[in-house]
CSV table of C-alpha atoms in Angstrom, one decimal:
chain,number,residue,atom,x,y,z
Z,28,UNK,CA,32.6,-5.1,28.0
Z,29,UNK,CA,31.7,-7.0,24.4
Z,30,UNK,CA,30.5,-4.1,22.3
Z,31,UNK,CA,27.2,-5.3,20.4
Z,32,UNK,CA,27.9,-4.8,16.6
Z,33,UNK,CA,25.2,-2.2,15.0
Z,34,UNK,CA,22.5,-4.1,13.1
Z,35,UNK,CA,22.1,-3.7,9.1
Z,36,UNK,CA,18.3,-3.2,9.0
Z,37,UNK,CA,19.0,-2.5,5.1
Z,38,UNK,CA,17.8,-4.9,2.2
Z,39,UNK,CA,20.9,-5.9,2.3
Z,40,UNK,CA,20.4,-8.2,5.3
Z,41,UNK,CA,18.0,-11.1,4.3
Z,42,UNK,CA,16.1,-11.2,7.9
Z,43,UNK,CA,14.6,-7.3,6.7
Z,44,UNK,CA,13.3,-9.0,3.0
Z,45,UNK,CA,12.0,-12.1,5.3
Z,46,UNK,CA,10.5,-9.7,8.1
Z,47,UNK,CA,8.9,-7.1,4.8
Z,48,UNK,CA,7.3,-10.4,3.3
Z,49,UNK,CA,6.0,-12.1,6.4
Z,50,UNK,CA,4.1,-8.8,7.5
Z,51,UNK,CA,3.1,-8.9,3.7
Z,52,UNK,CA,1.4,-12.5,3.9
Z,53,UNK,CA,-0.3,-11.2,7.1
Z,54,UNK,CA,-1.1,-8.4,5.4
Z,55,UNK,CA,-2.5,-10.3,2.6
Z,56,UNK,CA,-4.5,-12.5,4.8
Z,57,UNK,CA,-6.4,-9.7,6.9
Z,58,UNK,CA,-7.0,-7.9,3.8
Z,59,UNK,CA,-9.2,-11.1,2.0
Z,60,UNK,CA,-10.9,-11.5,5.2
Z,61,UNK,CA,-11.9,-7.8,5.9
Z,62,UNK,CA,-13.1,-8.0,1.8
Z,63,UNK,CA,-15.5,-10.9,2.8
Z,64,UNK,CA,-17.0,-9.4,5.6
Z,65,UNK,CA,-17.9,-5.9,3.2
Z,66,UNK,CA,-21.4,-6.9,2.9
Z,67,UNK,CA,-25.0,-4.8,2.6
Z,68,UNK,CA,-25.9,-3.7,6.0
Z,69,UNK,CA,-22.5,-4.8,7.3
Z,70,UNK,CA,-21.5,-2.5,10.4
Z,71,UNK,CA,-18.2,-0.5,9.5
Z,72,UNK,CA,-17.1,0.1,13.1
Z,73,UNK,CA,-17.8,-4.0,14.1
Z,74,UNK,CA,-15.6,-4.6,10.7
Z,75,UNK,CA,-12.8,-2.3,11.7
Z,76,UNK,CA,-12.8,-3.8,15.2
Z,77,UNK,CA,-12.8,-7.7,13.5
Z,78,UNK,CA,-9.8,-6.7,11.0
Z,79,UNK,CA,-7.4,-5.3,14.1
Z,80,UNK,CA,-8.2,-8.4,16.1
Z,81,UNK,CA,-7.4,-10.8,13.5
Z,82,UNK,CA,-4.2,-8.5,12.5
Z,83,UNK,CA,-3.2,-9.1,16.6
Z,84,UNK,CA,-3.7,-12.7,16.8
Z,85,UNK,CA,-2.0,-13.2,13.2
Z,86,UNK,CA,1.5,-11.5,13.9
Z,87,UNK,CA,1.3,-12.8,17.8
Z,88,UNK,CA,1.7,-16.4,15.5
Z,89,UNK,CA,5.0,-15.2,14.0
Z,90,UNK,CA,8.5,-14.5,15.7
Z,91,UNK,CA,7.6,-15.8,19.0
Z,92,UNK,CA,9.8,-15.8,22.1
Z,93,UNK,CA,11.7,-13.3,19.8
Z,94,UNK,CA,12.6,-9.5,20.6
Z,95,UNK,CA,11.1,-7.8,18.2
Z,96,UNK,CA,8.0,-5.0,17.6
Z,97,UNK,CA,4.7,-6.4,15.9
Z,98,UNK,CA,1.4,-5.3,15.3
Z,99,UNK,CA,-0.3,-3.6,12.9
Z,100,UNK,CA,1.4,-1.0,10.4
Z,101,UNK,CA,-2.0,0.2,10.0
Z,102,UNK,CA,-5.4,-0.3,11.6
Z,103,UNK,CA,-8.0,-1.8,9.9
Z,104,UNK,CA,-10.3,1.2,7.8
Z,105,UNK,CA,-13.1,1.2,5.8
Z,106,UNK,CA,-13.7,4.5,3.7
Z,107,UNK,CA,-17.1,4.1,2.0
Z,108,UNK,CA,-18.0,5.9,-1.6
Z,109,UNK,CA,-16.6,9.6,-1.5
Z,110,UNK,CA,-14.4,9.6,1.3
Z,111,UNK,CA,-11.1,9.6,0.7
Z,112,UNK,CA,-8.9,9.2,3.7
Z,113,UNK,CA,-9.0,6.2,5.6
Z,114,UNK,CA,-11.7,6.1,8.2
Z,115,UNK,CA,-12.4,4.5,10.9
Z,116,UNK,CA,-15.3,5.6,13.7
Z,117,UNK,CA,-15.5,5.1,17.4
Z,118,UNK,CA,-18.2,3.6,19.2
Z,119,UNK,CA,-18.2,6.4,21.4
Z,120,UNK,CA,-19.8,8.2,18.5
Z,121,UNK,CA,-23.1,6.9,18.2
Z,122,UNK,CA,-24.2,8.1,15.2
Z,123,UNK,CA,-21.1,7.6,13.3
Z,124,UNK,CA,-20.5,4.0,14.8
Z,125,UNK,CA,-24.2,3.1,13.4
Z,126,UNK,CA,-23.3,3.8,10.1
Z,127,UNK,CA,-23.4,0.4,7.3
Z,128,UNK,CA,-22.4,-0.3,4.0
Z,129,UNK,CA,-24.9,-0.1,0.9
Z,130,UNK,CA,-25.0,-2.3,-1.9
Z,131,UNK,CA,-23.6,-1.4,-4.7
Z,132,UNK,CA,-20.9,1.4,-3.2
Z,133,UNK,CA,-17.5,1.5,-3.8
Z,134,UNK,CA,-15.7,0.8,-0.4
Z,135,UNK,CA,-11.7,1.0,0.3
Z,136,UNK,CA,-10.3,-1.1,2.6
Z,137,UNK,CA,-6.8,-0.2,3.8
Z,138,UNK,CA,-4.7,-2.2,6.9
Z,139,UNK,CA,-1.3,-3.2,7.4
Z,140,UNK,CA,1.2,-5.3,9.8
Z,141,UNK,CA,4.7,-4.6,10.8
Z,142,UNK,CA,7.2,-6.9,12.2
Z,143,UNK,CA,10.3,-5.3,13.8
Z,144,UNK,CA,9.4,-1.8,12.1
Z,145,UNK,CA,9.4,-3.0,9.0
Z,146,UNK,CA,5.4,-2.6,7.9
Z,147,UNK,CA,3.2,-3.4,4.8
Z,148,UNK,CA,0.5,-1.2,4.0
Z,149,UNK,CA,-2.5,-2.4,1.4
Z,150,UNK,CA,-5.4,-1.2,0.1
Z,151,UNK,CA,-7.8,-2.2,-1.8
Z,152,UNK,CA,-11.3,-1.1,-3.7
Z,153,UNK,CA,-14.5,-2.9,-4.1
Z,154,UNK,CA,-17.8,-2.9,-4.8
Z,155,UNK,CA,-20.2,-3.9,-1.6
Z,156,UNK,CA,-21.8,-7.0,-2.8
Z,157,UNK,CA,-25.4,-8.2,-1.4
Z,158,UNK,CA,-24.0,-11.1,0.8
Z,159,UNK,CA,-20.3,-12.5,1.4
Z,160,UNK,CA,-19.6,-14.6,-1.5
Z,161,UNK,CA,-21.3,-12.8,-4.1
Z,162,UNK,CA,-19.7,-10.2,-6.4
Z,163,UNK,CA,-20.5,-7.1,-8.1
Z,164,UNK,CA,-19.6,-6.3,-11.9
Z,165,UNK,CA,-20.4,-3.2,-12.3
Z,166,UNK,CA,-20.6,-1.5,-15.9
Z,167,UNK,CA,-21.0,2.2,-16.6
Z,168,UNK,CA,-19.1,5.2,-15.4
Z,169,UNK,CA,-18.5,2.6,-12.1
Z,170,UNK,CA,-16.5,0.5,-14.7
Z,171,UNK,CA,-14.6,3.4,-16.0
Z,172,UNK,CA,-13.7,4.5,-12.6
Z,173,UNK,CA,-12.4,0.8,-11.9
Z,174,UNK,CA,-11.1,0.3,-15.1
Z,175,UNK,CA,-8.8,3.5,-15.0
Z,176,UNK,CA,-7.7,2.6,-11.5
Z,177,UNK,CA,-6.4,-0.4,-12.3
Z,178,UNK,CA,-4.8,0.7,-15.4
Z,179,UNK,CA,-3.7,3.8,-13.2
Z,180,UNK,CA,-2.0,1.7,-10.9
Z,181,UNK,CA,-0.3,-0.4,-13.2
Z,182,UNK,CA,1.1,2.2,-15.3
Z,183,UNK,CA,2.6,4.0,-12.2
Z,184,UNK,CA,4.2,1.0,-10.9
Z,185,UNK,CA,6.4,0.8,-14.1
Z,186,UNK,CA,7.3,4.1,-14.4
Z,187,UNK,CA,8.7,4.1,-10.7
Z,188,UNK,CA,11.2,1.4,-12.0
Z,189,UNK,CA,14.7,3.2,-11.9
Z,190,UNK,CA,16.0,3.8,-15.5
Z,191,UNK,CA,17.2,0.9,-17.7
Z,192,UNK,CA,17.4,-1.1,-14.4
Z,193,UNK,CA,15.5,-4.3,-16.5
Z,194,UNK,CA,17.5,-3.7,-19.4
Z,195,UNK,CA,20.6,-4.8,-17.9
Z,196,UNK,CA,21.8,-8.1,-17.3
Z,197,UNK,CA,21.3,-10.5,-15.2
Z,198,UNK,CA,23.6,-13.0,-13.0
Z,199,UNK,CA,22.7,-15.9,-15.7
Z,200,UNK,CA,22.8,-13.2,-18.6
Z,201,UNK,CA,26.2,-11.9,-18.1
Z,202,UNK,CA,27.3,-8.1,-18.1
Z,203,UNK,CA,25.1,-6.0,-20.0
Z,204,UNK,CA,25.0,-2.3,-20.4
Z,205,UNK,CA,22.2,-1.0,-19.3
Z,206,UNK,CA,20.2,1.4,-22.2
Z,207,UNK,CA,21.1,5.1,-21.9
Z,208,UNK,CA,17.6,6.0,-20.4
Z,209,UNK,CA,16.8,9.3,-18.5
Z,210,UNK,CA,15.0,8.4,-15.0
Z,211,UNK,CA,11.1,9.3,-15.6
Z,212,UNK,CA,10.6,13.2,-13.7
Z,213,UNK,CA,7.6,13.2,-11.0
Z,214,UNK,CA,6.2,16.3,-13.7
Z,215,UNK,CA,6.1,13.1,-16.6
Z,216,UNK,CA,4.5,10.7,-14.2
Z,217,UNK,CA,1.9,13.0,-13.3
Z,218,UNK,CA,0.9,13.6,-16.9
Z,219,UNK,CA,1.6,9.6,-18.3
Z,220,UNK,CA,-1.4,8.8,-15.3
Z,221,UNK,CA,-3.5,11.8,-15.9
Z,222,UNK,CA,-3.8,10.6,-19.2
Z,223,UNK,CA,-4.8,7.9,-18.3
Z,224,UNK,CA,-7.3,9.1,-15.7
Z,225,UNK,CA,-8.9,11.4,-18.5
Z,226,UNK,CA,-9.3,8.7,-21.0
Z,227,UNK,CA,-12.2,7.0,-18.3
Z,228,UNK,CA,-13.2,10.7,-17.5
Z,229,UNK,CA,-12.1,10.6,-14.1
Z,230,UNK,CA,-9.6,12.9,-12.2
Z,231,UNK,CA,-7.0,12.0,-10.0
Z,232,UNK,CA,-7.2,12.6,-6.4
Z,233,UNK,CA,-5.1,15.7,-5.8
Z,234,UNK,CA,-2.6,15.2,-3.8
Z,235,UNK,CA,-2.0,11.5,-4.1
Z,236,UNK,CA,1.0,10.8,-2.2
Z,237,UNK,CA,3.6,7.9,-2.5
Z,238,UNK,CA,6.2,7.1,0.0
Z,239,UNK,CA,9.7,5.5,0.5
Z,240,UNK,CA,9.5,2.9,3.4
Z,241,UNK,CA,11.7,2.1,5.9
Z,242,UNK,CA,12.5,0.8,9.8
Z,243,UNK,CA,9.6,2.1,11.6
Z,244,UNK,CA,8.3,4.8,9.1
Z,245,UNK,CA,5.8,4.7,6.3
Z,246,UNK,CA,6.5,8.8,5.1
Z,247,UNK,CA,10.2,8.8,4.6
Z,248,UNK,CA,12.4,11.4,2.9
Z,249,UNK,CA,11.3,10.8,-1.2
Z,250,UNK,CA,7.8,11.2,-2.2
Z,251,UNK,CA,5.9,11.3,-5.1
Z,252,UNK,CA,3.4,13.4,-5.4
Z,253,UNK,CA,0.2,12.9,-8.0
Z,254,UNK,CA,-1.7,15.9,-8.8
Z,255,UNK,CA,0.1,18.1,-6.5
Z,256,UNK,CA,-1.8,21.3,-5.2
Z,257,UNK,CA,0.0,24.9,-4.9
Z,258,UNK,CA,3.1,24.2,-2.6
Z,259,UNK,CA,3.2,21.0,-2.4
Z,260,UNK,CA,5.8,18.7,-4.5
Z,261,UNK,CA,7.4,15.4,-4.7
Z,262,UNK,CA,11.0,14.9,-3.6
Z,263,UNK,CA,13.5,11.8,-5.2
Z,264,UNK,CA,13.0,9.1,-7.4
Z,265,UNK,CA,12.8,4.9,-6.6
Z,266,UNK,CA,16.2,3.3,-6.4
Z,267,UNK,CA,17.3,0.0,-6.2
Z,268,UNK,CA,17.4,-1.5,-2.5
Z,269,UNK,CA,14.1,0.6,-1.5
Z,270,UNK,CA,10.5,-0.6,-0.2
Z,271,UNK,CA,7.9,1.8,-1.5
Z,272,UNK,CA,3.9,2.2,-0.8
Z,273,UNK,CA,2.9,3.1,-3.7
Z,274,UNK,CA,-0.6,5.0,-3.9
Z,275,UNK,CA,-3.0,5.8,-6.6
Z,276,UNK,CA,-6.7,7.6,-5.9
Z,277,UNK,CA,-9.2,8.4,-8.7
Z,278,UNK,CA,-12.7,10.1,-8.7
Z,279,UNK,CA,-15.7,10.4,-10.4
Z,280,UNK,CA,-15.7,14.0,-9.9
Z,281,UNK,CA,-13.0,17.0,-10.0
Z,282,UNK,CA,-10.5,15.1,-7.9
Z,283,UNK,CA,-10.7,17.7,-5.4
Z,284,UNK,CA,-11.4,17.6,-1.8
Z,285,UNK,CA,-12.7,19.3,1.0
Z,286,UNK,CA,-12.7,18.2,4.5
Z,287,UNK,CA,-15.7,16.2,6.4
Z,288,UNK,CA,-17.7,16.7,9.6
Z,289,UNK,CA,-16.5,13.3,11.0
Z,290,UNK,CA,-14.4,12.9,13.9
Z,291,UNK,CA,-10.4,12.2,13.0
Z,292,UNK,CA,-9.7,8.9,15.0
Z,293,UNK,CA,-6.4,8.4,13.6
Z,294,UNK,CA,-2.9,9.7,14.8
Z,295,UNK,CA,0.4,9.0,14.7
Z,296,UNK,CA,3.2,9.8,16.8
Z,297,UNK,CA,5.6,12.6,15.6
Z,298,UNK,CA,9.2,13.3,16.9
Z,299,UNK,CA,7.7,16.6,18.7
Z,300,UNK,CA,8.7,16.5,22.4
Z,301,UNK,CA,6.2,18.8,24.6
Z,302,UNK,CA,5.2,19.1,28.2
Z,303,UNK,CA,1.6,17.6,28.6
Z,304,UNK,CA,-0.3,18.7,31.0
Z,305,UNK,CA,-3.5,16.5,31.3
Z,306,UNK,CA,-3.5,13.1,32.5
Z,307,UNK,CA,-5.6,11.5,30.0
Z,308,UNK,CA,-3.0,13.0,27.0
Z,309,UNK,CA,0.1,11.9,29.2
Z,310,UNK,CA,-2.0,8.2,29.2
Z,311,UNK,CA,-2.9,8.3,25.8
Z,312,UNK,CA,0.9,9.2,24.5
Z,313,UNK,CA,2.0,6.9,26.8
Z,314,UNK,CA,0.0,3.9,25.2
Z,315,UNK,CA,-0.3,4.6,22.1
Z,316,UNK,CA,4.0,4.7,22.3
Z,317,UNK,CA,4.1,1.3,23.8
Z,318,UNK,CA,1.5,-0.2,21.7
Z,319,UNK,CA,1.6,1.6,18.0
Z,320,UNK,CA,5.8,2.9,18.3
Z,321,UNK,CA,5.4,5.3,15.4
Z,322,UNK,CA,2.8,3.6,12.9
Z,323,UNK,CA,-0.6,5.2,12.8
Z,324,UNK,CA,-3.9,4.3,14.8
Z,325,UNK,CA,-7.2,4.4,16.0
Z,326,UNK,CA,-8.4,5.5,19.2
Z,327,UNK,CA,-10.6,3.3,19.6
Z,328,UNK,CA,-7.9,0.7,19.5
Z,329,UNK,CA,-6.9,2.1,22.8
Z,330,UNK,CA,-8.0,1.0,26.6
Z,331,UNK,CA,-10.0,3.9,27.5
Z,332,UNK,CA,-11.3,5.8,24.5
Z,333,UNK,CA,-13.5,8.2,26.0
Z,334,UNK,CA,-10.3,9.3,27.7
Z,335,UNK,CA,-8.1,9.2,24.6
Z,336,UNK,CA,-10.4,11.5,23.0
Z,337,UNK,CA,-10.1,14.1,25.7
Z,338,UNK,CA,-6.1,13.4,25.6
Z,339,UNK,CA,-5.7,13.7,22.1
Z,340,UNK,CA,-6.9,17.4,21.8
Z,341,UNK,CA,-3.7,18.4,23.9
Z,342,UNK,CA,-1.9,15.6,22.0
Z,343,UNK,CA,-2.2,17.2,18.8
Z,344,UNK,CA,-2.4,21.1,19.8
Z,345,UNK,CA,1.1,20.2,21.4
Z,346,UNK,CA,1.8,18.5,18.0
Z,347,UNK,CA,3.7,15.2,19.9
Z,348,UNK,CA,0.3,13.4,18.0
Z,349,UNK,CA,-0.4,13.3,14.1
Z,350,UNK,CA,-3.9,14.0,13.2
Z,351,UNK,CA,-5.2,12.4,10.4
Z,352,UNK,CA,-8.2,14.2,9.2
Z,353,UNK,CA,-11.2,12.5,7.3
Z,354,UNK,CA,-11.5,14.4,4.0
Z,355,UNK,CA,-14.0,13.7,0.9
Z,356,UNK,CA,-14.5,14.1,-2.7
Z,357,UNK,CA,-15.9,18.1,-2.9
Z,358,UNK,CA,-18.5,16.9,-5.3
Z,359,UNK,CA,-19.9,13.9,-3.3
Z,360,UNK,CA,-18.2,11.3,-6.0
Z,361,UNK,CA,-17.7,8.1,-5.8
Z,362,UNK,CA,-13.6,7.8,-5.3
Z,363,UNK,CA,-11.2,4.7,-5.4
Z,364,UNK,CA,-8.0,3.8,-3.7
Z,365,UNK,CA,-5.2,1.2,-4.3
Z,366,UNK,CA,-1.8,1.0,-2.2
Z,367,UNK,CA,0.5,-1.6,-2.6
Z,368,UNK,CA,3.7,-2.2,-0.8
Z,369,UNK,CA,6.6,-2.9,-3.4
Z,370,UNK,CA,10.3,-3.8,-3.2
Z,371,UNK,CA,12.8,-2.6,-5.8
Z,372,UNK,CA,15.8,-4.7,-6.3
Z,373,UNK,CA,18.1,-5.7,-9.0
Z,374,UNK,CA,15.7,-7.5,-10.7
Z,375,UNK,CA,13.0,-5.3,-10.8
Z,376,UNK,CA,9.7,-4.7,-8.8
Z,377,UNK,CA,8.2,-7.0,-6.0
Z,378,UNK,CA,4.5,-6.4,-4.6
Z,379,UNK,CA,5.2,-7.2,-1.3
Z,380,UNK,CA,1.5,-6.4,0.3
Z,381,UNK,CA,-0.7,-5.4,-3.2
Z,382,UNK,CA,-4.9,-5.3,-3.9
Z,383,UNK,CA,-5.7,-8.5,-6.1
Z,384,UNK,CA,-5.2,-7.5,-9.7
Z,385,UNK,CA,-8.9,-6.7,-11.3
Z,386,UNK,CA,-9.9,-8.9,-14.7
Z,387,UNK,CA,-10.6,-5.8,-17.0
Z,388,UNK,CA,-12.5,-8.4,-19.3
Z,389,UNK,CA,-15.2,-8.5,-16.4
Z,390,UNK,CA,-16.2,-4.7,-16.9
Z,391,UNK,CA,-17.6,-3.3,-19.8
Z,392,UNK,CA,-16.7,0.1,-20.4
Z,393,UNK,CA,-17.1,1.7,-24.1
Z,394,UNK,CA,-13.7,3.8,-23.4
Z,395,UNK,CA,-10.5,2.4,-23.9
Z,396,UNK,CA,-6.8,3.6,-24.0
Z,397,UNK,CA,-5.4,3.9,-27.1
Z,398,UNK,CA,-2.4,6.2,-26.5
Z,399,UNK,CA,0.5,4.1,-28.1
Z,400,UNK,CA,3.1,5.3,-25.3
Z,401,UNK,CA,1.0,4.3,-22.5
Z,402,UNK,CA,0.1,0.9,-24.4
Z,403,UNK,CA,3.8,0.3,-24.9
Z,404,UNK,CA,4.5,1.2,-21.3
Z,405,UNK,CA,1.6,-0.9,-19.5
Z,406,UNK,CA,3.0,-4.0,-22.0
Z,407,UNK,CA,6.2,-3.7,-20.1
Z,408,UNK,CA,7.0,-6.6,-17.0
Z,409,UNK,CA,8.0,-5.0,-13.7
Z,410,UNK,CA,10.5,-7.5,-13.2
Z,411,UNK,CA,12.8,-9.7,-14.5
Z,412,UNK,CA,11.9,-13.4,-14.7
Z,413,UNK,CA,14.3,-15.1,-13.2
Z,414,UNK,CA,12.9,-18.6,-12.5
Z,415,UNK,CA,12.4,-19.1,-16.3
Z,416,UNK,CA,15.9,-18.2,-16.9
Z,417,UNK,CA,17.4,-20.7,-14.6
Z,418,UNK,CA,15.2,-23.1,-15.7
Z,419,UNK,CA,16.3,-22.8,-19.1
Z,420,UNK,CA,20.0,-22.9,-18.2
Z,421,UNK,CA,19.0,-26.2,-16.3
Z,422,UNK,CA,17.2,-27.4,-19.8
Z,423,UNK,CA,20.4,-26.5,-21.8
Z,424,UNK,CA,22.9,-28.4,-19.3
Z,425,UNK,CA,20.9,-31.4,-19.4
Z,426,UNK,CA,20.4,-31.0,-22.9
Z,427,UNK,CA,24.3,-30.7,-23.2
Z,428,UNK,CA,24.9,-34.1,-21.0
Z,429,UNK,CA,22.2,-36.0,-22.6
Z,430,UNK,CA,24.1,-35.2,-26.2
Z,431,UNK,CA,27.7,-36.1,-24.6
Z,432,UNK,CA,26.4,-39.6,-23.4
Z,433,UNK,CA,24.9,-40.1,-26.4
Z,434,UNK,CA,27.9,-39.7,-28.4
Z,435,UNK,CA,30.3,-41.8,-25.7
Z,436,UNK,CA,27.6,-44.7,-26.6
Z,437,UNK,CA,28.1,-44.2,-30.6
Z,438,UNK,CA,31.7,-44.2,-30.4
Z,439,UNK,CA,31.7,-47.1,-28.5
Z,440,UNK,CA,29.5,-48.9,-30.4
Z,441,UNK,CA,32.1,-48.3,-33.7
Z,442,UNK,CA,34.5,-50.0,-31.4
């Protein structure tokens, strides 16, 4: 019997970069679709519903006649001004699947694909323009919010690079040694952003939680943790060969939460085995297995969702089933999201799956950051530029032939 060799599902097998990047594009994609449909008076639930179809019919392109897993990483949510967690509603729940977006509120849209377990994750923040292809430029303590989002978000990224990683050299650079740098602590990240946070007046949302990656989970074994409440911490640091999903949350207010009357839609399967009793939590687990393997989702992404709501109260008392609950801002403020999915490799960081970078020139806010160490840090690149490099090294062999040719025509000329 020919034993079939185990497969390297590591970075260190170009198929899992190819697979990370094609879920990304998709990703990508669903996300600048779901952005143009965030209108006034547009229907949350109907937008939800629109983003998971066009997540389906977009990895159902890819990999085809091919045996691998592919769907969505996560279903398509739409959290409007202080609610925090991703949220999507049933349309089982009248009054909650009635519910629209308002002009002028700040909306976070979060989705992702996965092909073959390896998933993408994005969010992104915006401000709910009047009709699709109109924007909002907001000013005020809106801008500041924005403003020290982005800036948030940016900073983070860099400090998650591992220490001296760009400072060493490349293949076309030769052998450098890297700078004797200590790796940044979670406990120095959390005050670099805070800083940040406070110079806009905003807080950061507590417990803000980025995750390493991997084959078929999106909460692996490190963590970093932003604004970390009593008991809870980060654990590890980014490394080299790792995929990340990298979170920053902001608000208006305190930056603390509390929990919210509507119903939790989302759930994830654990690793919990348990007895189930009912037949609608036996169909539900059974489904949402076959359909969803481990990554989160919605109820009402299932066949029968009257059914699945029944099921999933045994589902999650039995704990086989995730809940996610829907939490807000305690003081009703307006609160922002970003996640990004990165890649760290030799040369630096990669946004594999990432929320359109924001023009800070477009919003006028009368606070800026002037901490030099922060400046100095956001100044930074979060990668090495490779292309230029090679380029050059192209340049300067040309250069070097054009100058030998030249000469073999002089000296034959003299003879």
């Amino acid at each position: 019997m020919t034993e079939v060799p185990d497969v390297d599902h590591s970075l260190n097998n170009p198929d899992t970069l190819t697979k990370y990047k094609t879920a990304a594009q998709i990703s990508q994609k669903v996300l600048q679709a779901v952005t143009s449909w965030c209108t006034e008076g547009a229907q949350i639930l109907s937008i939800c519903e629109r983003g998971d179809q066009l997540l389906e019919e977009e990895t159902g392109k890819v990999y085809k006649g091919k045996k691998v897993t592919k769907g969505n990483a996560h279903p398509t949510t739409v959290s409007p001004s202080s609610i925090v967690t991703p949220y999507t509603p049933l349309a089982t729940d009248a009054e909650e699947a009635s519910t629209v977006l308002k002009k002028s509120e700040v909306v976070k849209i979060q989705l992702g694909a996965q092909i073959d377990g390896f998933g993408t994750i994005v969010c992104d923040t915006l401000v709910v323009p009047a009709a699709e292809g109109e924007s909002q430029t907001p000013s005020g303590r809106l801008a500041d919010l924005l403003l020290a989002t982005h800036y948030a978000n940016e900073l983070l990224l860099r400090l998650l690079l591992p220490a001296g990683l760009l400072n060493a050299g490349g293949e076309e650079e030769g052998p450098k040694t890297p700078a004797e740098k200590p790796a940044v602590k979670q406990s120095r990240i959390n005050a670099l952003v805070h800083k940040v946070a406070e110079t806009y007046g905003c807080s950061i949302v507590e417990n803000t939680t980025s995750w390493i990656f991997d084959r078929n989970e999106i909460e692996g074994k490190k963590k970093i943790v932003l604004a970390p409440t009593e008991g809870v911490k980060g654990e590890g640091l980014p490394d080299v060969g790792e995929v990340w999903g990298v979170e920053v949350a902001l608000s208006l207010g305190s930056g603390k939460v509390k929990p919210l009357d509507h119903r939790p839609t989302l759930h994830r399967r654990t690793a919990t085995t348990y007895g189930l009793k009912r037949p609608s939590s036996r169909q539900l687990l059974s489904e949402a297995v076959k359909k969803f393997g481990t990554f989160p989702f919605s109820l009402r992404q299932l066949d029968d969702e009257r059914g699945a709501k029944m099921g999933a109260l045994e589902c999650v008392r039995g704990n086989v089933l995730r809940q996610y609950d829907v939490v807000g801002d305690k003081d009703g403020e307006p609160v922002t999201r970003l996640f990004s999915t990165v890649v760290i490799t030799k040369n630096g960081i990669t946004r594999l799956s990432a929320p359109p970078l924001l023009d800070p020139a477009k919003y006028a806010s009368e606070k800026k950051i002037e901490d030099e160490e922060i400046l100095k840090i956001l100044q930074q690149p979060i990668a090495r530029s490779t292309g230029a490099k090679k380029n050059k090294k192209k340049k300067k062999a040309a250069a070097k032939k054009e100058a030998a040719e030249s000469g073999d025509g002089e000296s034959s000329g003299e003879e």
